[in-house]
Amino acid sequence: MIIFVGRSNVGKSTLIFRLTGKYVKRGKRPGITRKPIEIGWRGKTIVDMPGFGFMSGVPKYIQEKIKTEIVQFIENNADKIETAVLVIDGKSALEIIERWEKRGEIPIDVEFFQFLQELEIPIIVAVNKMDKIKNLNLTINRLIEKFGLLGTWEDYKDIFVPISAKFGTNIQELRKLIEKNIKKSQELHE
Ligand code: GDP
């Protein structure tokens, strides 16, 4: 099982479409079911988690409920999840993370990253919308620091991969990382 998590609007459904050719788009209207969507892909199950965090028109308590449901799904399926892909919007992620930090809160992306680490689920951070990022190295190095890791991108080439879901850039690299994690996870469970 491969899970995709991320805030709403980061380009998660565009990415899943790129990777699998399958359409997972949800209705934008609040109140519409926001359950995990499972699709089959090359003999695997891909799970598209509902987008978390702020969504215009969605009340705070619903956002919290979505977050709790995602956490529960991941906890319940931890031993089946071979890799998680955390999709972030490379253009706005740093700004949003810093805004949360200033309020003394743990940014939701950072929280999910650390949660997945605690469960020992291999993580890939897909830094999407790279077409809009000016200084890629600097951006990824800063993100690494925000995620609580020591070192630079050089040390985390297997975790942080810049992509453009919309334009199809670096999708092959991401696919390779996913396959690498699946292999590793299978070896561990043998
Ligand atoms: P989701 O809510 O995370 O599933 O996000 P969507 O896949 O619906 O994408 C949200 C918006 O971001 C759409 O307008 C996409 O066209 C746009 N988008 C997705 N990927 C990229 C990208 O790589 N670059 C740019 N510039 N826009 C993107």
mmCIF file with all atom_site columns, N, CA and C in Angstrom, residues 24-52:
data_model
loop_
_atom_site.group_PDB
_atom_site.id
_atom_site.type_symbol
_atom_site.label_atom_id
_atom_site.label_alt_id
_atom_site.label_comp_id
_atom_site.label_asym_id
_atom_site.label_entity_id
_atom_site.label_seq_id
_atom_site.pdbx_PDB_ins_code
_atom_site.Cartn_x
_atom_site.Cartn_y
_atom_site.Cartn_z
_atom_site.occupancy
_atom_site.B_iso_or_equiv
_atom_site.pdbx_formal_charge
_atom_site.auth_seq_id
_atom_site.auth_comp_id
_atom_site.auth_asym_id
_atom_site.auth_atom_id
_atom_site.pdbx_PDB_model_num
ATOM 1  N N  . VAL A 1 24 ? -8.590  10.911 -9.278  1.00 0.00 ? 24 VAL A N  1
ATOM 2  C CA . VAL A 1 24 ? -9.080  10.777 -7.905  1.00 0.00 ? 24 VAL A CA 1
ATOM 3  C C  . VAL A 1 24 ? -9.728  12.054 -7.372  1.00 0.00 ? 24 VAL A C  1
ATOM 4  N N  . LYS A 1 25 ? -9.938  12.984 -8.294  1.00 0.00 ? 25 LYS A N  1
ATOM 5  C CA . LYS A 1 25 ? -10.438 14.298 -7.862  1.00 0.00 ? 25 LYS A CA 1
ATOM 6  C C  . LYS A 1 25 ? -11.739 14.207 -7.061  1.00 0.00 ? 25 LYS A C  1
ATOM 7  N N  . ARG A 1 26 ? -11.768 14.940 -5.967  1.00 0.00 ? 26 ARG A N  1
ATOM 8  C CA . ARG A 1 26 ? -12.988 15.007 -5.157  1.00 0.00 ? 26 ARG A CA 1
ATOM 9  C C  . ARG A 1 26 ? -13.743 16.282 -5.488  1.00 0.00 ? 26 ARG A C  1
ATOM 10 N N  . GLY A 1 27 ? -15.008 16.275 -5.128  1.00 0.00 ? 27 GLY A N  1
ATOM 11 C CA . GLY A 1 27 ? -15.781 17.511 -5.263  1.00 0.00 ? 27 GLY A CA 1
ATOM 12 C C  . GLY A 1 27 ? -15.236 18.538 -4.287  1.00 0.00 ? 27 GLY A C  1
ATOM 13 N N  . LYS A 1 28 ? -15.254 19.774 -4.649  1.00 0.00 ? 28 LYS A N  1
ATOM 14 C CA . LYS A 1 28 ? -14.710 20.825 -3.800  1.00 0.00 ? 28 LYS A CA 1
ATOM 15 C C  . LYS A 1 28 ? -15.687 21.234 -2.701  1.00 0.00 ? 28 LYS A C  1
ATOM 16 N N  . ARG A 1 29 ? -16.953 20.913 -2.909  1.00 0.00 ? 29 ARG A N  1
ATOM 17 C CA . ARG A 1 29 ? -17.961 21.406 -1.969  1.00 0.00 ? 29 ARG A CA 1
ATOM 18 C C  . ARG A 1 29 ? -17.808 20.808 -0.586  1.00 0.00 ? 29 ARG A C  1
ATOM 19 N N  . PRO A 1 30 ? -17.886 21.658 0.442   1.00 0.00 ? 30 PRO A N  1
ATOM 20 C CA . PRO A 1 30 ? -17.825 21.139 1.799   1.00 0.00 ? 30 PRO A CA 1
ATOM 21 C C  . PRO A 1 30 ? -19.028 20.239 2.061   1.00 0.00 ? 30 PRO A C  1
ATOM 22 N N  . GLY A 1 31 ? -18.864 19.266 2.913   1.00 0.00 ? 31 GLY A N  1
ATOM 23 C CA . GLY A 1 31 ? -19.971 18.377 3.207   1.00 0.00 ? 31 GLY A CA 1
ATOM 24 C C  . GLY A 1 31 ? -19.911 17.122 2.374   1.00 0.00 ? 31 GLY A C  1
ATOM 25 N N  . ILE A 1 32 ? -19.203 17.223 1.257   1.00 0.00 ? 32 ILE A N  1
ATOM 26 C CA . ILE A 1 32 ? -19.032 16.057 0.411   1.00 0.00 ? 32 ILE A CA 1
ATOM 27 C C  . ILE A 1 32 ? -18.093 15.071 1.128   1.00 0.00 ? 32 ILE A C  1
ATOM 28 N N  . THR A 1 33 ? -18.280 13.799 0.933   1.00 0.00 ? 33 THR A N  1
ATOM 29 C CA . THR A 1 33 ? -17.454 12.839 1.681   1.00 0.00 ? 33 THR A CA 1
ATOM 30 C C  . THR A 1 33 ? -15.980 13.039 1.384   1.00 0.00 ? 33 THR A C  1
ATOM 31 N N  . ARG A 1 34 ? -15.216 13.046 2.423   1.00 0.00 ? 34 ARG A N  1
ATOM 32 C CA . ARG A 1 34 ? -13.768 13.210 2.292   1.00 0.00 ? 34 ARG A CA 1
ATOM 33 C C  . ARG A 1 34 ? -13.064 12.013 2.900   1.00 0.00 ? 34 ARG A C  1
ATOM 34 N N  . LYS A 1 35 ? -13.416 10.856 2.410   1.00 0.00 ? 35 LYS A N  1
ATOM 35 C CA . LYS A 1 35 ? -12.802 9.620  2.903   1.00 0.00 ? 35 LYS A CA 1
ATOM 36 C C  . LYS A 1 35 ? -11.578 9.298  2.045   1.00 0.00 ? 35 LYS A C  1
ATOM 37 N N  . PRO A 1 36 ? -10.704 8.431  2.548   1.00 0.00 ? 36 PRO A N  1
ATOM 38 C CA . PRO A 1 36 ? -9.586  7.991  1.704   1.00 0.00 ? 36 PRO A CA 1
ATOM 39 C C  . PRO A 1 36 ? -10.121 7.299  0.448   1.00 0.00 ? 36 PRO A C  1
ATOM 40 N N  . ILE A 1 37 ? -9.511  7.570  -0.691  1.00 0.00 ? 37 ILE A N  1
ATOM 41 C CA . ILE A 1 37 ? -9.912  6.922  -1.942  1.00 0.00 ? 37 ILE A CA 1
ATOM 42 C C  . ILE A 1 37 ? -8.830  5.906  -2.318  1.00 0.00 ? 37 ILE A C  1
ATOM 43 N N  . GLU A 1 38 ? -9.255  4.653  -2.518  1.00 0.00 ? 38 GLU A N  1
ATOM 44 C CA . GLU A 1 38 ? -8.284  3.612  -2.853  1.00 0.00 ? 38 GLU A CA 1
ATOM 45 C C  . GLU A 1 38 ? -8.384  3.257  -4.326  1.00 0.00 ? 38 GLU A C  1
ATOM 46 N N  . ILE A 1 39 ? -7.215  3.189  -4.972  1.00 0.00 ? 39 ILE A N  1
ATOM 47 C CA . ILE A 1 39 ? -7.205  2.741  -6.366  1.00 0.00 ? 39 ILE A CA 1
ATOM 48 C C  . ILE A 1 39 ? -6.146  1.654  -6.540  1.00 0.00 ? 39 ILE A C  1
ATOM 49 N N  . GLY A 1 40 ? -6.360  0.816  -7.507  1.00 0.00 ? 40 GLY A N  1
ATOM 50 C CA . GLY A 1 40 ? -5.380  -0.227 -7.781  1.00 0.00 ? 40 GLY A CA 1
ATOM 51 C C  . GLY A 1 40 ? -4.374  0.278  -8.794  1.00 0.00 ? 40 GLY A C  1
ATOM 52 N N  . TRP A 1 41 ? -3.112  -0.073 -8.571  1.00 0.00 ? 41 TRP A N  1
ATOM 53 C CA . TRP A 1 41 ? -2.058  0.355  -9.497  1.00 0.00 ? 41 TRP A CA 1
ATOM 54 C C  . TRP A 1 41 ? -0.927  -0.653 -9.490  1.00 0.00 ? 41 TRP A C  1
ATOM 55 N N  . ARG A 1 42 ? -0.685  -1.281 -10.595 1.00 0.00 ? 42 ARG A N  1
ATOM 56 C CA . ARG A 1 42 ? 0.396   -2.271 -10.722 1.00 0.00 ? 42 ARG A CA 1
ATOM 57 C C  . ARG A 1 42 ? 0.395   -3.277 -9.578  1.00 0.00 ? 42 ARG A C  1
ATOM 58 N N  . GLY A 1 43 ? -0.779  -3.791 -9.275  1.00 0.00 ? 43 GLY A N  1
ATOM 59 C CA . GLY A 1 43 ? -0.887  -4.792 -8.217  1.00 0.00 ? 43 GLY A CA 1
ATOM 60 C C  . GLY A 1 43 ? -0.810  -4.235 -6.812  1.00 0.00 ? 43 GLY A C  1
ATOM 61 N N  . LYS A 1 44 ? -0.705  -2.914 -6.704  1.00 0.00 ? 44 LYS A N  1
ATOM 62 C CA . LYS A 1 44 ? -0.637  -2.266 -5.386  1.00 0.00 ? 44 LYS A CA 1
ATOM 63 C C  . LYS A 1 44 ? -1.899  -1.462 -5.143  1.00 0.00 ? 44 LYS A C  1
ATOM 64 N N  . THR A 1 45 ? -2.114  -1.119 -3.875  1.00 0.00 ? 45 THR A N  1
ATOM 65 C CA . THR A 1 45 ? -3.198  -0.197 -3.575  1.00 0.00 ? 45 THR A CA 1
ATOM 66 C C  . THR A 1 45 ? -2.604  1.183  -3.318  1.00 0.00 ? 45 THR A C  1
ATOM 67 N N  . ILE A 1 46 ? -3.125  2.159  -4.018  1.00 0.00 ? 46 ILE A N  1
ATOM 68 C CA . ILE A 1 46 ? -2.738  3.548  -3.768  1.00 0.00 ? 46 ILE A CA 1
ATOM 69 C C  . ILE A 1 46 ? -3.888  4.207  -3.031  1.00 0.00 ? 46 ILE A C  1
ATOM 70 N N  . VAL A 1 47 ? -3.570  4.870  -1.937  1.00 0.00 ? 47 VAL A N  1
ATOM 71 C CA . VAL A 1 47 ? -4.620  5.541  -1.183  1.00 0.00 ? 47 VAL A CA 1
ATOM 72 C C  . VAL A 1 47 ? -4.405  7.049  -1.229  1.00 0.00 ? 47 VAL A C  1
ATOM 73 N N  . ASP A 1 48 ? -5.404  7.726  -1.728  1.00 0.00 ? 48 ASP A N  1
ATOM 74 C CA . ASP A 1 48 ? -5.379  9.183  -1.725  1.00 0.00 ? 48 ASP A CA 1
ATOM 75 C C  . ASP A 1 48 ? -6.117  9.653  -0.478  1.00 0.00 ? 48 ASP A C  1
ATOM 76 N N  . MET A 1 49 ? -5.365  10.218 0.469   1.00 0.00 ? 49 MET A N  1
ATOM 77 C CA . MET A 1 49 ? -5.987  10.743 1.681   1.00 0.00 ? 49 MET A CA 1
ATOM 78 C C  . MET A 1 49 ? -6.644  12.082 1.371   1.00 0.00 ? 49 MET A C  1
ATOM 79 N N  . PRO A 1 50 ? -7.717  12.385 2.070   1.00 0.00 ? 50 PRO A N  1
ATOM 80 C CA . PRO A 1 50 ? -8.311  13.712 1.848   1.00 0.00 ? 50 PRO A CA 1
ATOM 81 C C  . PRO A 1 50 ? -7.291  14.802 2.215   1.00 0.00 ? 50 PRO A C  1
ATOM 82 N N  . GLY A 1 51 ? -7.361  15.920 1.533   1.00 0.00 ? 51 GLY A N  1
ATOM 83 C CA . GLY A 1 51 ? -6.447  17.024 1.825   1.00 0.00 ? 51 GLY A CA 1
ATOM 84 C C  . GLY A 1 51 ? -6.706  17.546 3.234   1.00 0.00 ? 51 GLY A C  1
ATOM 85 N N  . PHE A 1 52 ? -5.632  17.848 3.955   1.00 0.00 ? 52 PHE A N  1
ATOM 86 C CA . PHE A 1 52 ? -5.823  18.373 5.309   1.00 0.00 ? 52 PHE A CA 1
ATOM 87 C C  . PHE A 1 52 ? -5.469  19.857 5.384   1.00 0.00 ? 52 PHE A C  1
#
